[in-house]
Short mmCIF file of C-alpha atoms in Angstrom, two decimals:
data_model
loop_
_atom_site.label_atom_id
_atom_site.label_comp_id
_atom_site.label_asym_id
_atom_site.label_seq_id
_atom_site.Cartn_x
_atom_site.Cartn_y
_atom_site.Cartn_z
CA UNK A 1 -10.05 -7.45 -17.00
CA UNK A 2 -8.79 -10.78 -18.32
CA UNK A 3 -7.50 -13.59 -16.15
CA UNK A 4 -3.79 -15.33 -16.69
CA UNK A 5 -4.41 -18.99 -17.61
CA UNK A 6 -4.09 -21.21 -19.92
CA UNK A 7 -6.89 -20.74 -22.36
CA UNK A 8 -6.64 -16.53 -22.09
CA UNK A 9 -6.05 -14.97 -25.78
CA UNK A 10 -2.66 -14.88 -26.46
CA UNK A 11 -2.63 -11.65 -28.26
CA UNK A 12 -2.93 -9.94 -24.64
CA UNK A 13 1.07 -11.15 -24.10
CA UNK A 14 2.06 -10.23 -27.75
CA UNK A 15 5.24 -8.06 -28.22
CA UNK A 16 6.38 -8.18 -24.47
CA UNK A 17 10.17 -7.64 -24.02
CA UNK A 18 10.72 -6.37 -20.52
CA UNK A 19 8.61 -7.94 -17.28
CA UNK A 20 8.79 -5.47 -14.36
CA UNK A 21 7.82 -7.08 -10.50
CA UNK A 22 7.13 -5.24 -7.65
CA UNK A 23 8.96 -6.81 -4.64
CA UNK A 24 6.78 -6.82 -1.38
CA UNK A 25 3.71 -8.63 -2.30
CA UNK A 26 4.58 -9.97 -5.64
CA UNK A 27 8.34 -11.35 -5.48
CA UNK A 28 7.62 -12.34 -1.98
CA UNK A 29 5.41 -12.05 0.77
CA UNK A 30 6.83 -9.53 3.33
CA UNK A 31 3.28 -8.76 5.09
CA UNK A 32 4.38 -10.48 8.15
CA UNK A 33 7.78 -8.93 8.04
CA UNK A 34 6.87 -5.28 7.22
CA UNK A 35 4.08 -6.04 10.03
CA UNK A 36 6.92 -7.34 12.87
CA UNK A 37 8.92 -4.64 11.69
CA UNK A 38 6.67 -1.25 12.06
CA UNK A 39 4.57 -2.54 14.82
CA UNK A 40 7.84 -3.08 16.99
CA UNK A 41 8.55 0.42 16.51
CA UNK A 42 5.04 1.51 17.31
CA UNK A 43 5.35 -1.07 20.49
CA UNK A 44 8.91 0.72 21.62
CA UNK A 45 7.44 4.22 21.24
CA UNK A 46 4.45 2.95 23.33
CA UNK A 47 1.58 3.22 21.00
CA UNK A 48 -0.98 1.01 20.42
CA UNK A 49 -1.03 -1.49 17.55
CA UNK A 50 -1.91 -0.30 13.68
CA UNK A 51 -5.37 -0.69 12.58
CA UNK A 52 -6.09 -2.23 8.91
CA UNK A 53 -5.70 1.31 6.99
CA UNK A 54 -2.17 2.03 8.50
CA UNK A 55 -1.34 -1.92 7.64
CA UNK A 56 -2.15 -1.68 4.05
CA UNK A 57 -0.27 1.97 4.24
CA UNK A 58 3.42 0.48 5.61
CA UNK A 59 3.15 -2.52 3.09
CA UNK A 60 2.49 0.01 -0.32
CA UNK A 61 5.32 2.33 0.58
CA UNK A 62 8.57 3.69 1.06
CA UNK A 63 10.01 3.28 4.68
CA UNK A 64 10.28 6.86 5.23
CA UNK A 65 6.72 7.52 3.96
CA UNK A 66 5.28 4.37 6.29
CA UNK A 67 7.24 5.95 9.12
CA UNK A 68 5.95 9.38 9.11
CA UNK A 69 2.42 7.87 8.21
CA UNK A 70 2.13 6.09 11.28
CA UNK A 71 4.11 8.05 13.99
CA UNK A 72 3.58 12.03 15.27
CA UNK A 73 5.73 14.14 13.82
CA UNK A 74 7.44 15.25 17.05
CA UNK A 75 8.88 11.52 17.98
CA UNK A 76 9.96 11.23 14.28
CA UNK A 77 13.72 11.43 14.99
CA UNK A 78 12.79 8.55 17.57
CA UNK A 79 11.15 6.38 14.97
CA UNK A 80 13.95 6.54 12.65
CA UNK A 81 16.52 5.89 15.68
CA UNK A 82 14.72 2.83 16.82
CA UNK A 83 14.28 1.39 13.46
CA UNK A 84 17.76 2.15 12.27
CA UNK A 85 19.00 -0.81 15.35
CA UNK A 86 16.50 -3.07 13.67
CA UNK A 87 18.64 -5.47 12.15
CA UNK A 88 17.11 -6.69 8.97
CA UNK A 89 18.70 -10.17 8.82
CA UNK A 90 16.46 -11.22 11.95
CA UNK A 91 13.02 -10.57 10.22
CA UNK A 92 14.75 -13.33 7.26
CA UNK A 93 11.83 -16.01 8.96
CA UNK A 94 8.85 -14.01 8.05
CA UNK A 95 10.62 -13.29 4.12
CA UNK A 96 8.30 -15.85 2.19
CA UNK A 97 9.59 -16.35 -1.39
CA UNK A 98 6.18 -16.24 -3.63
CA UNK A 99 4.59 -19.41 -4.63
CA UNK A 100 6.54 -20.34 -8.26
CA UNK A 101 7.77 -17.22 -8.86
CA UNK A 102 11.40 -18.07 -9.09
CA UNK A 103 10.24 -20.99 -12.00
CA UNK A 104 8.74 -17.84 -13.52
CA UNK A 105 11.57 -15.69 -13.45
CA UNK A 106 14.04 -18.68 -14.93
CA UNK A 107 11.17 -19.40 -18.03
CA UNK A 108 11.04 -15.35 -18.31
CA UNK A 109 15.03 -15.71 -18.74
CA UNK A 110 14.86 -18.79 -21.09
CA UNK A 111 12.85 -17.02 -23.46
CA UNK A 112 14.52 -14.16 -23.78
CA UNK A 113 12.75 -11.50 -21.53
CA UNK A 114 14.44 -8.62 -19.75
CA UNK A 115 13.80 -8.92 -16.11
CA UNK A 116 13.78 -5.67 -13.87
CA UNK A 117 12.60 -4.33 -10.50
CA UNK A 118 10.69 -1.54 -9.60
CA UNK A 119 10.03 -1.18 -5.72
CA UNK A 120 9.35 0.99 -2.50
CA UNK A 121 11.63 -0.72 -0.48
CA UNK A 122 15.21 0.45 -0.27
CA UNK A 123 18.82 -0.33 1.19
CA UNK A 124 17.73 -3.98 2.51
CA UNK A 125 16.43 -5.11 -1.07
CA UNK A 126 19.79 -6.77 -1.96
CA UNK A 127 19.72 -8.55 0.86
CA UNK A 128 15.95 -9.66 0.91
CA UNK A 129 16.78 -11.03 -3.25
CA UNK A 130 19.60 -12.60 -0.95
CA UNK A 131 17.50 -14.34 1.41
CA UNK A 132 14.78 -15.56 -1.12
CA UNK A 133 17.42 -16.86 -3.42
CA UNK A 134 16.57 -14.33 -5.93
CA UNK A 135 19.79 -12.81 -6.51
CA UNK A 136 21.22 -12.53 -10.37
CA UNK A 137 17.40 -12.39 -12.42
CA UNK A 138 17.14 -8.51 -12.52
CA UNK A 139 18.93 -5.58 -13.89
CA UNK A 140 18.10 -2.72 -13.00
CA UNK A 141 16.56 -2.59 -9.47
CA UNK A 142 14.96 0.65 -9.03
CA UNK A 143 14.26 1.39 -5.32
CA UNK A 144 13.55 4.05 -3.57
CA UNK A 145 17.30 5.05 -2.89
CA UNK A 146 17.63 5.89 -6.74
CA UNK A 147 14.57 7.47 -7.59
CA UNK A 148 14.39 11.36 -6.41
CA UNK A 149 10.18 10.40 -6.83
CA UNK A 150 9.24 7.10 -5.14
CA UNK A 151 5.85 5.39 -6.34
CA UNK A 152 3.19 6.04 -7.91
CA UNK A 153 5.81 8.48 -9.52
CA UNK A 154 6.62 6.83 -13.38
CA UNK A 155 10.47 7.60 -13.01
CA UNK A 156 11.48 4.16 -12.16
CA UNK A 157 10.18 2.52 -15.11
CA UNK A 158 11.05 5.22 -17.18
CA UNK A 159 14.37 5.05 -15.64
CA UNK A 160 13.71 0.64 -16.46
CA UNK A 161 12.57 1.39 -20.25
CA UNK A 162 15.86 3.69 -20.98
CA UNK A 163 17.73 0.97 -19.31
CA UNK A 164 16.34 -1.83 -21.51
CA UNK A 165 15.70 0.68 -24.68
CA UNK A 166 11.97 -0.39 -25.11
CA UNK A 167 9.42 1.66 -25.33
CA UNK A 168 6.01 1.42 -22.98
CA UNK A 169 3.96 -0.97 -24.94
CA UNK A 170 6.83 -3.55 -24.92
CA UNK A 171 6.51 -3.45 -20.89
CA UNK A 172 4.04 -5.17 -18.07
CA UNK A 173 4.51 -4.44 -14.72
CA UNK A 174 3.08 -6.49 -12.25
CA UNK A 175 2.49 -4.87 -8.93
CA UNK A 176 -0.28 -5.62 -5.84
CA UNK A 177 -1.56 -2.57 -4.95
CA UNK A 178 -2.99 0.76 -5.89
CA UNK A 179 0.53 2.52 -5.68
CA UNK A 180 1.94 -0.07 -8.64
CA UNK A 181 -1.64 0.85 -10.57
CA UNK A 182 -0.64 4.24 -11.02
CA UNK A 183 2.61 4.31 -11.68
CA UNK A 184 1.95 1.74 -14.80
CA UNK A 185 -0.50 4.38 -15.77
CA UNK A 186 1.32 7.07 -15.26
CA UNK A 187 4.49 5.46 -17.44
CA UNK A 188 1.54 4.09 -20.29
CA UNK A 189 3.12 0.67 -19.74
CA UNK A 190 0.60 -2.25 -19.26
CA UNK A 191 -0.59 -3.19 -15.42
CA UNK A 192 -0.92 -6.74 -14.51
CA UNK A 193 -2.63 -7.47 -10.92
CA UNK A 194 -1.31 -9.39 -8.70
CA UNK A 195 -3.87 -11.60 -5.98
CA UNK A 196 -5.87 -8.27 -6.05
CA UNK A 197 -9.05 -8.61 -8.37
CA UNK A 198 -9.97 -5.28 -7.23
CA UNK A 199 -7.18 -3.46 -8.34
CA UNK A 200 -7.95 -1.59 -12.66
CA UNK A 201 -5.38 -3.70 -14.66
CA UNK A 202 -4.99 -5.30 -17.95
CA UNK A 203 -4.46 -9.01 -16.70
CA UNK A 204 -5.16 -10.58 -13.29
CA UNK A 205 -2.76 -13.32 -11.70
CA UNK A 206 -3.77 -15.28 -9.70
CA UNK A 207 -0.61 -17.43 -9.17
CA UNK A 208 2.92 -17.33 -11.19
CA UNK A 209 2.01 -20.87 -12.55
CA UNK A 210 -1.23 -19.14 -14.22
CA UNK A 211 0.57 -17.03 -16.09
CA UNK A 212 3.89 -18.58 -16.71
CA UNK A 213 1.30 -21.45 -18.60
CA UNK A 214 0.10 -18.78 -20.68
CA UNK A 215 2.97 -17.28 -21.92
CA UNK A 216 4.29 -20.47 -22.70
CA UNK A 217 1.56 -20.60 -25.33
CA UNK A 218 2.94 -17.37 -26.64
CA UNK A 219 6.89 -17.44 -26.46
CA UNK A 220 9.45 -20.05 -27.39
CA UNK A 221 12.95 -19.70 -27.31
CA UNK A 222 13.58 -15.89 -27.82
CA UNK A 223 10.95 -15.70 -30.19
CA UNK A 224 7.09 -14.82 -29.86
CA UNK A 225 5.10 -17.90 -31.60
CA UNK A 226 2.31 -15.84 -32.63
#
């Protein structure tokens, strides 16, 4: 696994044309939220507090997925109910915009890059890209809501790489978690890790000013300098 910085080989950025991101985790930090958010409905169906496995769970997937992962099936309908009155404007304090990610995206745009998103969340991603001043860098956003197969299922970038006609070795997708890991794999497009060492990938970031240095080496204007 190489690391993102500035003295990596270039040649592991050569012929790029479309950057995929993951949202929660990698676009912004939404532990806290997704934490505030799933524990209150654990709190208002009286059960006790998640433990580290059903964190990690909630924070990886879908929201009907992280639902029926953490809640018996017979207080489902419940669930659903008492997170459908959960209004997701008042979590907007925990929504953290990541650390230089936004000088990434408008470098990524410069040079000529297609930009795209490929997440678990659903309906409330417009207004989370809203709320972290994200709005306008991506096109498409695959969520949940469009995909019939969610994550680690390959049909949202497949449904990305139509979209941008390029084919999988002219894609990176950079994800935080095991989920992202295989649907790269599964769509032969290249992985890059995001603040998880641990995860099988082709590049490791650290921080969006790591790699955004890097690539800089590698891309001017619209065209690669290699």
């Amino acid at each position: 696994m190489a690391i993102a910085n500035p003295l990596m080989n270039p040649r592991l950025v050569e012929g790029l044309k479309t950057i995929v991101f993951d949202n929660d985790g990698v676009l912004i930090d939404s532990y806290e939220a997704n934490m505030v958010y799933y524990g209150t409905i654990r709190e208002k169906l009286g059960m006790p507090p998640m433990n580290d496995a059903e964190r990690y769970f909630v924070h990886s997937r879908t929201h009907d997925e992280a639902v029926r992962h953490i809640v018996p099936e017979d207080r489902l309908e419940e669930a659903f109910a008492i997170g459908s009155t959960m209004n997701q404007a008042d979590l907007a304090p925990y929504f953290k915009r990541s650390d230089g990610i936004r000088e990434f995206l408008w470098w990524l745009r410069a040079a000529g890059f297609n930009l795209a998103v490929n997440t678990s969340r659903g309906e409330s991603m417009g207004l989370i890209l809203k709320l972290t001043d994200l709005e306008g860098f991506f096109h498409p956003i695959v969520t949940s809501c469009v995909v019939s197969k969610p994550k680690p299922h390959p049909e949202g970038l497949h449904r990305i790489m139509r979209t941008h006609g390029v084919r999988p070795d002219e894609v990176a997708y950079i994800g935080d978690s095991i989920v992202d890991q295989r649907a790269a794999r599964a769509a032969g497009v290249r992985f890059w890790a995001y603040r998880d060492p641990a995860l099988e990938s082709d590049l490791f970031i650290e921080d969006f000013w790591d790699i955004r240095a890097a690539m800089q080496r590698c891309y001017k204007g619209c065209a690669p300098a290699f």
